[in-house]
Tab-separated table of C-alpha atoms and ligand atoms in Angstrom:
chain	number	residue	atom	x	y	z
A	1	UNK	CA	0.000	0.000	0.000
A	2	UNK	CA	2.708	2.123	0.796
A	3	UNK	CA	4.206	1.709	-2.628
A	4	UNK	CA	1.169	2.583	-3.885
A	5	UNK	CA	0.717	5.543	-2.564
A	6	UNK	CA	3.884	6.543	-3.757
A	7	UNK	CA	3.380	5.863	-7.383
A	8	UNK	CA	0.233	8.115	-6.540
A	9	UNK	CA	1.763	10.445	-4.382
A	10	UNK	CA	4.164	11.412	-7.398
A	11	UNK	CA	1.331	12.671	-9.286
A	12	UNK	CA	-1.109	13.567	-6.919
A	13	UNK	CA	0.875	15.500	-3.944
A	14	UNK	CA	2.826	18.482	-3.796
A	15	UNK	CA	1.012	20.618	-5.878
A	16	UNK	CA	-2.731	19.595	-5.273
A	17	UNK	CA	-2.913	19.222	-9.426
A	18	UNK	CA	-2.082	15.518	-10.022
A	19	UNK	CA	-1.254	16.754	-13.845
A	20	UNK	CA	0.696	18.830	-13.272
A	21	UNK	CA	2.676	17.505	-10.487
A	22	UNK	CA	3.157	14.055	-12.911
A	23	UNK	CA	4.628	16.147	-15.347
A	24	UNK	CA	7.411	17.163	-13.413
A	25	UNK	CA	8.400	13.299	-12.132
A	26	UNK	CA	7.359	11.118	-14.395
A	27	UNK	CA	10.209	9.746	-16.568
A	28	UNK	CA	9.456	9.693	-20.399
A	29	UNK	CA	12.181	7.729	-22.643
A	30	UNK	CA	10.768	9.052	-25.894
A	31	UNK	CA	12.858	11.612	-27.964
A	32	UNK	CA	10.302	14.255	-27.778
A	33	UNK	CA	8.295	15.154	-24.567
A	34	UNK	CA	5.470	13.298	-23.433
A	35	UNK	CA	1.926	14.828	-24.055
A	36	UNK	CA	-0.493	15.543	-20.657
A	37	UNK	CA	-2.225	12.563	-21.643
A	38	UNK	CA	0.590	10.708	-22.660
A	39	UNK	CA	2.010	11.648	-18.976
A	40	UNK	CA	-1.488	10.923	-17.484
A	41	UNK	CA	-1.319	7.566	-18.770
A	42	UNK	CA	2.502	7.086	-17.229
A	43	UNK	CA	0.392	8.224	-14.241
A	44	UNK	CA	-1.928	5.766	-14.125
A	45	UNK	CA	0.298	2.925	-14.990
A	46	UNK	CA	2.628	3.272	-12.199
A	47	UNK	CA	-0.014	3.071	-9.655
A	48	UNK	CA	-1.817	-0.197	-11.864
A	49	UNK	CA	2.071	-1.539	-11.480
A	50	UNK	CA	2.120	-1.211	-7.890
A	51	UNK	CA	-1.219	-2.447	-7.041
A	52	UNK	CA	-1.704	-5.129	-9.493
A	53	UNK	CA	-5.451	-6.209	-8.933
A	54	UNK	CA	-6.326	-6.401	-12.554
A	55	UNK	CA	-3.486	-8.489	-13.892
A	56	UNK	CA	-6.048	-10.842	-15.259
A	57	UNK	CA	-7.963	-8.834	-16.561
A	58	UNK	CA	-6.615	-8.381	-20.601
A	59	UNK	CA	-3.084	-7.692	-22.378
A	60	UNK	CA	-2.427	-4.577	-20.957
A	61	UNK	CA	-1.763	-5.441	-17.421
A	62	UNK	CA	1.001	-8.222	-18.363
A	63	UNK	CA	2.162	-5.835	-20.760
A	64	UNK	CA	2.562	-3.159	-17.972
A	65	UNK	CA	4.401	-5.522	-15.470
A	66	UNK	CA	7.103	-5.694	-18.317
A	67	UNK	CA	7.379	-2.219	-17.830
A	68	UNK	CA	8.793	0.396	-15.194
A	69	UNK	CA	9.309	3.338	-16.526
A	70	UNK	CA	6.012	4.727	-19.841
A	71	UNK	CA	7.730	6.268	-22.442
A	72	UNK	CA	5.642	7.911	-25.257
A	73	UNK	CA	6.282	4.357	-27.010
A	74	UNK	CA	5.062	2.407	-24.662
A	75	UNK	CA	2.143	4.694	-23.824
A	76	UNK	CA	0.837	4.480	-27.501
A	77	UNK	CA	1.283	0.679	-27.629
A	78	UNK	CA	-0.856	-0.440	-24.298
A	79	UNK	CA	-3.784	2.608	-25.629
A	80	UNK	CA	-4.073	0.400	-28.294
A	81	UNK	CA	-3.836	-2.693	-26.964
A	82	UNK	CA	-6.504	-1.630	-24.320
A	83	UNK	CA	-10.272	-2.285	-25.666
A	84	UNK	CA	-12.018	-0.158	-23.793
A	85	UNK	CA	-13.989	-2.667	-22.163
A	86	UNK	CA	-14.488	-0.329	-18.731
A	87	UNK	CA	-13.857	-3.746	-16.255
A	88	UNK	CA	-10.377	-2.207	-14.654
A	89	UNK	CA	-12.315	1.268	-14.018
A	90	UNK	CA	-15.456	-0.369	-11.994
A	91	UNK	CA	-13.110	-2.654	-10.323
A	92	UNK	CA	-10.879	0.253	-8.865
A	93	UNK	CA	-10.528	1.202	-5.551
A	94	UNK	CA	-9.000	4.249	-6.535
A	95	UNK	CA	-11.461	5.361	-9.399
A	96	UNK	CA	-12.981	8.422	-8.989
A	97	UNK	CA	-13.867	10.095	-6.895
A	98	UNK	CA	-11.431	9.041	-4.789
A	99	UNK	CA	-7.714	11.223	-4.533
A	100	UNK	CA	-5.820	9.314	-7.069
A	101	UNK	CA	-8.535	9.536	-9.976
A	102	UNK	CA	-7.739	6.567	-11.930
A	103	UNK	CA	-9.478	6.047	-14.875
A	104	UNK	CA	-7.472	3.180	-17.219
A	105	UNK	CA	-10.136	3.625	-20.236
A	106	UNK	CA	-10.500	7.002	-20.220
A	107	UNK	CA	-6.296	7.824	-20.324
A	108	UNK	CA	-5.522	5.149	-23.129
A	109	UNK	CA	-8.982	6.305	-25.405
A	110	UNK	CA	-7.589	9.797	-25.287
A	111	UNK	CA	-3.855	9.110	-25.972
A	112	UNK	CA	-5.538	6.309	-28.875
A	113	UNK	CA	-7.309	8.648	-31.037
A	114	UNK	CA	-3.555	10.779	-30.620
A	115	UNK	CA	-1.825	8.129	-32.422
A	116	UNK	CA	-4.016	8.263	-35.310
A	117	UNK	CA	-3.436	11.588	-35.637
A	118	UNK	CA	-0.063	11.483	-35.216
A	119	UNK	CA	0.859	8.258	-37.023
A	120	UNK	CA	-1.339	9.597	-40.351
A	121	UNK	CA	-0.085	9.683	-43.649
A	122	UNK	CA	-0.137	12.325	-44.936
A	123	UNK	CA	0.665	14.019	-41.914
A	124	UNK	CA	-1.493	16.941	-42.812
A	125	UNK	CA	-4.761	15.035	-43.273
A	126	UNK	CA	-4.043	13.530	-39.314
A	127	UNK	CA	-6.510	16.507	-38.318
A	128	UNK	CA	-9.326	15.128	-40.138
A	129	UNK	CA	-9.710	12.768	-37.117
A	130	UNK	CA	-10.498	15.291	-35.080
A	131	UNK	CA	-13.205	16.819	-37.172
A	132	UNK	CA	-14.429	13.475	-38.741
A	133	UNK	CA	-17.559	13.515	-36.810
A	134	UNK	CA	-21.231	12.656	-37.826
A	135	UNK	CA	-22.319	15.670	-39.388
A	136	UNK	CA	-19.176	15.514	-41.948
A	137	UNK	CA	-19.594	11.838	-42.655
A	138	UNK	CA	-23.443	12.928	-43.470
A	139	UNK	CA	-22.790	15.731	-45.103
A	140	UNK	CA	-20.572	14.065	-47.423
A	141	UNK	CA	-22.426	11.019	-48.238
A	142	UNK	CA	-25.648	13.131	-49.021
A	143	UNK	CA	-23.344	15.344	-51.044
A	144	UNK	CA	-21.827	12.727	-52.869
A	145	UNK	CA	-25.506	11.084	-53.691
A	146	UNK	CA	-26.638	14.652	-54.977
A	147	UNK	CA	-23.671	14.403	-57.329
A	148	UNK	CA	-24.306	11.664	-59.089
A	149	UNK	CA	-28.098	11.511	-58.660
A	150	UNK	CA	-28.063	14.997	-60.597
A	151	UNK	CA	-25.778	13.190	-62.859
A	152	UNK	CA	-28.079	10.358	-63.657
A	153	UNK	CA	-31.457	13.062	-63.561
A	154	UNK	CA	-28.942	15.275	-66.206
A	155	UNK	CA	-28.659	12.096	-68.488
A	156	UNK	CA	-32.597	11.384	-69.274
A	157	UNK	CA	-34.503	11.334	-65.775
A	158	UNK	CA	-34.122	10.097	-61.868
A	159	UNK	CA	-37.156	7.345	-62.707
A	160	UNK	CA	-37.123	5.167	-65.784
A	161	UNK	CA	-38.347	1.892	-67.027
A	162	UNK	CA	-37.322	-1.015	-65.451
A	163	UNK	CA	-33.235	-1.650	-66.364
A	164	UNK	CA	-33.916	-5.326	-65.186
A	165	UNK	CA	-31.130	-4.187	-62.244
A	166	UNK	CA	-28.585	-3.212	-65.206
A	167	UNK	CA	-27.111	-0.891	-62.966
A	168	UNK	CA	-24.038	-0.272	-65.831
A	169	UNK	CA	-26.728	1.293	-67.982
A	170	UNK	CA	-26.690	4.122	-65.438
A	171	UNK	CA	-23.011	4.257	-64.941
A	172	UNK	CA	-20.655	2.057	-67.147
A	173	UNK	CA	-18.891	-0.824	-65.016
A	174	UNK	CA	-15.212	0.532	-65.987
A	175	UNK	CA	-16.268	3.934	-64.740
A	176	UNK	CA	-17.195	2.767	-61.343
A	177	UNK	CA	-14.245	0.238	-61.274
A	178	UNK	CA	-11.505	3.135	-61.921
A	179	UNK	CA	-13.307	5.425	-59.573
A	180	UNK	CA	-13.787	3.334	-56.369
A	181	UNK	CA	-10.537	1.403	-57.250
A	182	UNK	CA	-8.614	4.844	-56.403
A	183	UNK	CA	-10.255	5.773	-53.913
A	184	UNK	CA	-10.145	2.532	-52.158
A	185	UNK	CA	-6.305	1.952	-52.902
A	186	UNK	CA	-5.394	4.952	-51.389
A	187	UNK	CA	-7.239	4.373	-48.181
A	188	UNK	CA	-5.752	0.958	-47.599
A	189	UNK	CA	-2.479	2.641	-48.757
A	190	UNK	CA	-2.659	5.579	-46.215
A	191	UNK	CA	-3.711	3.139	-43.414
A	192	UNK	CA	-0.762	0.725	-44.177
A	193	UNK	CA	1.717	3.896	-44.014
A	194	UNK	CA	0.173	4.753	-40.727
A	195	UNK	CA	0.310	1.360	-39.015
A	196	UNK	CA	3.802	1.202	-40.251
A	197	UNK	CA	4.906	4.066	-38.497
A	198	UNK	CA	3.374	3.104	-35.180
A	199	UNK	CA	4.930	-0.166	-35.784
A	200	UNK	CA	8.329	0.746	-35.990
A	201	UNK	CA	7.755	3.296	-32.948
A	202	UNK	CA	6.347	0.701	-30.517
A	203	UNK	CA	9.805	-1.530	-32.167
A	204	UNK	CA	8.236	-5.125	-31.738
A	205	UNK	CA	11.595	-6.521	-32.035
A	206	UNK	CA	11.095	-10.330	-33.142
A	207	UNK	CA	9.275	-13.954	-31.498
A	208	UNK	CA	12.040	-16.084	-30.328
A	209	UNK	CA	13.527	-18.442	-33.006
A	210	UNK	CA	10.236	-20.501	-34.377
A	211	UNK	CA	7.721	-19.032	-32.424
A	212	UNK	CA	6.795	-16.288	-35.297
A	213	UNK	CA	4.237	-17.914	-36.383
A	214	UNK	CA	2.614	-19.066	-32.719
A	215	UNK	CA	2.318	-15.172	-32.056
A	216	UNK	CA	0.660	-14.369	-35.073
A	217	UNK	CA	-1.740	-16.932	-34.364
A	218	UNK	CA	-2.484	-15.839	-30.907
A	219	UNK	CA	-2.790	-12.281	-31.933
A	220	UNK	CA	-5.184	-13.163	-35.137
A	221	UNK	CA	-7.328	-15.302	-33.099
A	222	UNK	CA	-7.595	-12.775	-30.265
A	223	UNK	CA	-8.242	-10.217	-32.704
A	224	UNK	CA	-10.735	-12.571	-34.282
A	225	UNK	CA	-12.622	-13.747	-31.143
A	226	UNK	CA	-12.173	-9.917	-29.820
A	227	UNK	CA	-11.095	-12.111	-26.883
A	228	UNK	CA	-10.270	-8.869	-24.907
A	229	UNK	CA	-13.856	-7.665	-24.866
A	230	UNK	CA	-15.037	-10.580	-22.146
A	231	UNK	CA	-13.915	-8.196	-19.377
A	232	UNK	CA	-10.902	-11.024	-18.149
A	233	UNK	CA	-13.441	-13.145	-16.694
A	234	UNK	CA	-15.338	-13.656	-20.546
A	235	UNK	CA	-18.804	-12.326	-18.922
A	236	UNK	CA	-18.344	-8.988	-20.958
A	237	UNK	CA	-17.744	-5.319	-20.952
A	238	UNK	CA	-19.374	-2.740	-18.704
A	239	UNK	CA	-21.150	-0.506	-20.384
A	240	UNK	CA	-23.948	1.540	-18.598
A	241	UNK	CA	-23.058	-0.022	-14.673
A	242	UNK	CA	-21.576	-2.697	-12.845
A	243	UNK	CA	-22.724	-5.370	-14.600
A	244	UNK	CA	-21.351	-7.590	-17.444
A	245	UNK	CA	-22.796	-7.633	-20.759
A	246	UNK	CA	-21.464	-9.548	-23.986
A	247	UNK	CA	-23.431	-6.837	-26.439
A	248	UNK	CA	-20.532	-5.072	-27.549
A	249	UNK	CA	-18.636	-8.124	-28.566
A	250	UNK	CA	-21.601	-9.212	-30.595
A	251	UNK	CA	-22.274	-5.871	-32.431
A	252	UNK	CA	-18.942	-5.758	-33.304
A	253	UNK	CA	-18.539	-9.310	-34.510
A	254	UNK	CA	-21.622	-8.465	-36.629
A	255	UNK	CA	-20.263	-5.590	-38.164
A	256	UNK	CA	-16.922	-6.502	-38.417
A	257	UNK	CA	-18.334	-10.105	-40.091
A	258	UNK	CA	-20.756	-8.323	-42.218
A	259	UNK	CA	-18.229	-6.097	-43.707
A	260	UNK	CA	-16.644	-9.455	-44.434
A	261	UNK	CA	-19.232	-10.573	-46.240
A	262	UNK	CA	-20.217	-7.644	-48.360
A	263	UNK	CA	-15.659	-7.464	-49.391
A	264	UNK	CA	-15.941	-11.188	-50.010
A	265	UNK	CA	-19.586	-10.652	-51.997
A	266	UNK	CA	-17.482	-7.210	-54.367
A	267	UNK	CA	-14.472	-10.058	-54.703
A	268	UNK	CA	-16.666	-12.793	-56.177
A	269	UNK	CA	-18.512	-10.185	-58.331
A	270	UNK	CA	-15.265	-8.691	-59.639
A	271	UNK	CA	-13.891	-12.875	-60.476
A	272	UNK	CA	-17.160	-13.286	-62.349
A	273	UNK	CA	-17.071	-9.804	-64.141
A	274	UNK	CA	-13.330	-10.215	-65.196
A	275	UNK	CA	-12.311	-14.287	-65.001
A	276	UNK	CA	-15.292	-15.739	-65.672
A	277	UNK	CA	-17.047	-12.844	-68.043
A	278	UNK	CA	-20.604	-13.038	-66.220
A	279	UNK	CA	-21.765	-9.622	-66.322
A	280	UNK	CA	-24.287	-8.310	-63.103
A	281	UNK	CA	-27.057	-8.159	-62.256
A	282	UNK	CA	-26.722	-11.666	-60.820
A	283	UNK	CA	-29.918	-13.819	-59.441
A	284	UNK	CA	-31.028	-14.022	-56.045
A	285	UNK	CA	-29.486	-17.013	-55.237
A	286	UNK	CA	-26.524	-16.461	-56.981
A	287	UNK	CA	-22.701	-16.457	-54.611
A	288	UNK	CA	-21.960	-12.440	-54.534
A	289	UNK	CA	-25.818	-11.705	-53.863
A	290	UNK	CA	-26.171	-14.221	-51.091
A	291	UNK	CA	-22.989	-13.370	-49.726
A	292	UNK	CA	-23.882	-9.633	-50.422
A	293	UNK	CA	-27.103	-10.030	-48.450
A	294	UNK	CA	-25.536	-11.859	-45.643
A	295	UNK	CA	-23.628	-8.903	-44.908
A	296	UNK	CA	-25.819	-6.307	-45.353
A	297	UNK	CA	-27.753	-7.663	-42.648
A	298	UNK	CA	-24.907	-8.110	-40.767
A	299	UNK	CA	-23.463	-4.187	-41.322
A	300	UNK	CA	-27.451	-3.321	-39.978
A	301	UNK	CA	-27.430	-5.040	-37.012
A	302	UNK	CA	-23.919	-4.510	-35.670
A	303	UNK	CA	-23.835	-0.500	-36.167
A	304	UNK	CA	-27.153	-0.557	-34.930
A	305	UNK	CA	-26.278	-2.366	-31.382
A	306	UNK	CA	-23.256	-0.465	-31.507
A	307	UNK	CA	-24.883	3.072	-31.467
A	308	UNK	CA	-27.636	2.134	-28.962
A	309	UNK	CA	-24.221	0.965	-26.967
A	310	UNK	CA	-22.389	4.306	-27.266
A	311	UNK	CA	-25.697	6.654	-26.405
A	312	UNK	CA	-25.996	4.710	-23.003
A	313	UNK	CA	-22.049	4.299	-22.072
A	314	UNK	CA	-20.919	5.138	-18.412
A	315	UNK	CA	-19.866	9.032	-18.346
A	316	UNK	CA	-16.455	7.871	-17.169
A	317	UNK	CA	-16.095	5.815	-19.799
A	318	UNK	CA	-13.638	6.304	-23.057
A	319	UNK	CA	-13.388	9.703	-24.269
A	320	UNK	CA	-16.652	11.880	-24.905
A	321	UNK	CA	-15.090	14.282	-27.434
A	322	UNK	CA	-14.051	10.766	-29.763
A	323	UNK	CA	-18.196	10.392	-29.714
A	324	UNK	CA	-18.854	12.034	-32.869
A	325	UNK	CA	-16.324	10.414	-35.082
A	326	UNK	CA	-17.513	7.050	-33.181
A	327	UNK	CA	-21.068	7.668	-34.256
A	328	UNK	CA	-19.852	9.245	-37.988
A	329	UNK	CA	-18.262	5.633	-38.801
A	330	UNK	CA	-21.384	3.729	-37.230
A	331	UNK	CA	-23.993	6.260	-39.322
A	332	UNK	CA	-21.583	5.235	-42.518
A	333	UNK	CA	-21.688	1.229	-41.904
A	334	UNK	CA	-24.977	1.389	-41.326
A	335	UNK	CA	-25.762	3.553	-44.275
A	336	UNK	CA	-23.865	1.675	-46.292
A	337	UNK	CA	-25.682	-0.764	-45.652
A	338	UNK	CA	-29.407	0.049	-45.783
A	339	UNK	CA	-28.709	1.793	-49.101
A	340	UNK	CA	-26.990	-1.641	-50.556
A	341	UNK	CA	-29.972	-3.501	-49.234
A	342	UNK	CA	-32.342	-0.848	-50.776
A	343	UNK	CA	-30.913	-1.138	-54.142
A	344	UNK	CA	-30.894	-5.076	-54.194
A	345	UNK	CA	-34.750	-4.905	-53.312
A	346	UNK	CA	-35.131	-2.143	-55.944
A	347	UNK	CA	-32.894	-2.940	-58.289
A	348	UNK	CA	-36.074	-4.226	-60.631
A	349	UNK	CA	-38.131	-0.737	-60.415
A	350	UNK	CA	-38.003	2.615	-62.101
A	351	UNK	CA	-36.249	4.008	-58.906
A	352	UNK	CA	-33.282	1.895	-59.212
A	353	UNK	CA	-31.118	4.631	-60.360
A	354	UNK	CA	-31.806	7.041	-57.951
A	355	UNK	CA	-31.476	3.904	-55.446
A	356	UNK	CA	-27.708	3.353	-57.279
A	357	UNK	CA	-26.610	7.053	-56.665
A	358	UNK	CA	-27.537	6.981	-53.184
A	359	UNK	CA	-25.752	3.633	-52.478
A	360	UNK	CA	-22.441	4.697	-54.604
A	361	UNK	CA	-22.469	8.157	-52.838
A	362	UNK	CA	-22.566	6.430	-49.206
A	363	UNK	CA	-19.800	3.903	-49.801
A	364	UNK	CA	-17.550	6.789	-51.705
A	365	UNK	CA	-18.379	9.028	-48.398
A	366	UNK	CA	-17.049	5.883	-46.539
A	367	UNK	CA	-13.866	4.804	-48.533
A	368	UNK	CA	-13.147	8.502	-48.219
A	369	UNK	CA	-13.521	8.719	-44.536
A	370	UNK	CA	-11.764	5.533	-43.960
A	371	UNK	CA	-7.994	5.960	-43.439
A	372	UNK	CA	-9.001	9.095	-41.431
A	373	UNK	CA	-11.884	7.813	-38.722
A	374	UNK	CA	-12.556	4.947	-36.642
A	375	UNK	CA	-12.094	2.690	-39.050
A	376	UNK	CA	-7.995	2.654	-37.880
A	377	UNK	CA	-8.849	1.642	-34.499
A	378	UNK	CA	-8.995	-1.669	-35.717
A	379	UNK	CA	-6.075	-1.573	-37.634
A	380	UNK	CA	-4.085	-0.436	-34.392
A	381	UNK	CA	-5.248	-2.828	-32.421
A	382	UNK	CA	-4.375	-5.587	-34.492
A	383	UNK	CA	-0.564	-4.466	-34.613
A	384	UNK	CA	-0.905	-3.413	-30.636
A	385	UNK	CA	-2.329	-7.553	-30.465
A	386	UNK	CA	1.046	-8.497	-32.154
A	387	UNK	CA	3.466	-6.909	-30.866
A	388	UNK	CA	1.999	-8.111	-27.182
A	389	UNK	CA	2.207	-11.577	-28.836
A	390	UNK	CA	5.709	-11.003	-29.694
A	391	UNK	CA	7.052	-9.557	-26.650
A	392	UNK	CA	5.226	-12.552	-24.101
A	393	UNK	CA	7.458	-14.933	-25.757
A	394	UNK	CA	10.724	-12.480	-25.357
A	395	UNK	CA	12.422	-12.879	-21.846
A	396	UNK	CA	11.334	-10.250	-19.468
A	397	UNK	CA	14.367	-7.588	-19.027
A	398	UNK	CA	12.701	-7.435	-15.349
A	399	UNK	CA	12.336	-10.496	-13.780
A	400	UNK	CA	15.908	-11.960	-15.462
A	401	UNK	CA	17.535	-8.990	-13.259
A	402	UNK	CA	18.540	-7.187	-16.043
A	403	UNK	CA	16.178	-3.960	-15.391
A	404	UNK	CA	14.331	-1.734	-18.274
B	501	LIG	S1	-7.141	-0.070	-12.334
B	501	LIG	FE1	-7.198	0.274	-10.124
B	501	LIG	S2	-7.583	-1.750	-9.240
B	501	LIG	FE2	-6.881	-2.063	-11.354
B	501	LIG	S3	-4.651	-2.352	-11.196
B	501	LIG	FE3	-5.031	-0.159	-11.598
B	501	LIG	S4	-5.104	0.780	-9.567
B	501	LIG	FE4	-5.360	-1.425	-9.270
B	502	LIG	S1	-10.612	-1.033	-20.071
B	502	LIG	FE1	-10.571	-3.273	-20.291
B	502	LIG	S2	-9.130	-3.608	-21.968
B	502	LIG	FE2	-8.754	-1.519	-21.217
B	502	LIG	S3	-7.146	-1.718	-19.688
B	502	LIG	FE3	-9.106	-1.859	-18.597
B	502	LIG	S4	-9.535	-4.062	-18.460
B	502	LIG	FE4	-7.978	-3.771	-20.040
């Protein structure tokens, strides 16, 4: 307890401002100077370190006890690594209100949504996290739909006979290919820069000789289960109190899933278009349509829970100011979605070319927004995921006597 207090005491006495006495004795082994929050995580960690009660809880405790000093590096690694799932703030003895204010979630959401920022490429576009709220995501899919629905009303008329769901009568196949192909490359190139540079920041180093592929394994399947969403004990996240609920895990296995489904559904489509020369539209029953519908009802559902998740979350929970940009992505998915869904059902009326501008203006307002919103948390956390793989297997600099 005493040591405890300590850790505290070197951000919380003194000065009566527990910020601002950390950032006078907290040690920082990055090149530049720690952030507040980066230092308020540092803070928070070296009391976690000396009281220990949530070791069991997910990665980031182990990962801490490797640790005794929270450089920027390390700080940016365990935000991502953390999931948010709110079990080591309701467990705490020393949450707030009490003196030492510890709030795990809340420190690593803040210093997470800084590394996307920082880690962006281009650098300049990092701000667009911070403004990539709900109303822009809107604002951009309904101006990309006006587009191209004046488009189609400027080429003969928003309703028209029935196309038999020909939707390259309304806009030629290699028109749409070139235009989402760019747009889509340079997200996934963007995101890979990114995740690069936060890669070689948090330096992974390498899995002992043959055990590469055993930590890769472990970090895709914890990625895949989202094993670090059962709150340590596999009973689930807090969201709204104390008790344990498996909802977010299941929203976001149904999103994530469903926008499985609806890449896989595109990929087929594009081998039929190109390898096997079947031109859309394809029947009901057909592969890319079943898959295609799969997912759509997949990318409603998940977004959907999701949303009702994030109006209802505990106050002290995450960060309130990421709420818009959380909410911007979820409106997207689940727009996405319902307009994809809309245009398969309508795809045999007059409307089906207003229905097509909609749908293509959505999903060009999300490829758009997608190396610049929440879409990277995932991305994060799956490097975050290996590198704690990695580094389990390494010997611990610690306990061999060797110090940090
Ligand atoms: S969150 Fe609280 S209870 Fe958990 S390890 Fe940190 S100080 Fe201890
Ligand atoms: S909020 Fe959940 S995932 Fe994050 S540090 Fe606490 S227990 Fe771990």
């Amino acid at each position: 307890m005493q040591q405890l207090a300590d850790s505290a005491n070197r951000g919380v006495l003194g000065s009566g401002d527990p910020q601002a006495a950390s950032l006078r004795t907290i040690p920082i082994r990055a090149q530049r100077t720690a952030t507040r929050e980066e230092q308020e995580v540092a803070r928070v960690m070296q009391i976690c370190n000396a009281c220990r009660y949530c070791e069991g809880f997910c990665a980031v405790f182990p990962a801490m006890t490797r640790r005794l000093e929270f450089g920027s590096a390390d700080v940016h690694y365990l935000a991502n690594l953390c999931h948010n799932c709110g079990a080591c703030l309701h467990a705490c003895q020393y949450a707030p209100p009490h003196e030492f204010s510890v709030n795990v979630p809340q420190a690593m959401a803040v210093v997470r949504a800084s590394t996307y920022h920082d880690y962006a490429w281009p650098r300049v576009m990092g701000g667009l996290y911070r403004r990539n709220g709900l109303t822009l995501s809107l604002a951009l899919a309904a101006g990309l739909a006006l587009f191209l629905a004046l488009a189609v009303a400027m080429k003969g008329g928003l309703l028209h006979e029935p196309l038999a769901g020909n939707f390259y009568a309304v806009f030629p196949h290699n028109m749409l290919a070139l235009m989402f192909g760019v747009v889509f490359l340079f997200s996934v190139f963007a995101l890979a820069v990114g995740v690069t540079r936060f890669w070689r920041d948090v330096t992974p180093g390498r899995a002992p000789e043959g055990e590469s592929m055993a930590a890769a394994g472990e970090a895709i399947d914890s990625a895949l289960r989202l094993r670090y969403l059962g709150g340590g004990h596999g009973q689930g996240c807090n969201e709204a109190d104390d008790a344990f609920a498996l909802w977010r895990r299941r929203f976001h296995h149904s999103t994530f899933y469903g926008f499985m489904l609806c890449f896989a559904s595109t990929s087929v489509a594009t081998l039929y278009h190109y390898g096997l020369g079947l031109q859309a539209p394809y029947a009901m029953s057909s592969l890319p349509v079943v898959l295609g519908t799969l997912g759509g009802i997949g990318l409603l559902v998940g977004p959907a829970g999701l949303l009702w998740l994030n109006l209802r979350r505990h106050p002290l929970h995450g960060d309130a100011a990421q709420k818009p940009m959380d909410r911007g992505f979820i409106a997207l998915l689940f727009a996405t979605s319902a307009t994809g869904l809309a245009l398969l059902f309508g795809r045999d009326t007059g409307a089906m070319a207003l229905l097509l501008a909609v749908h293509l203006g959505v999903v060009m307002a999300f490829f758009l927004t997608l190396p610049y919103g929440k879409f990277a948390h995932g991305i994060f956390r799956c490097a975050a995921l290996l590198k704690y793989a990695i580094e389990k297997r390494q010997p611990n600099r610690l306990t061999a006597g060797l110090g940090d």
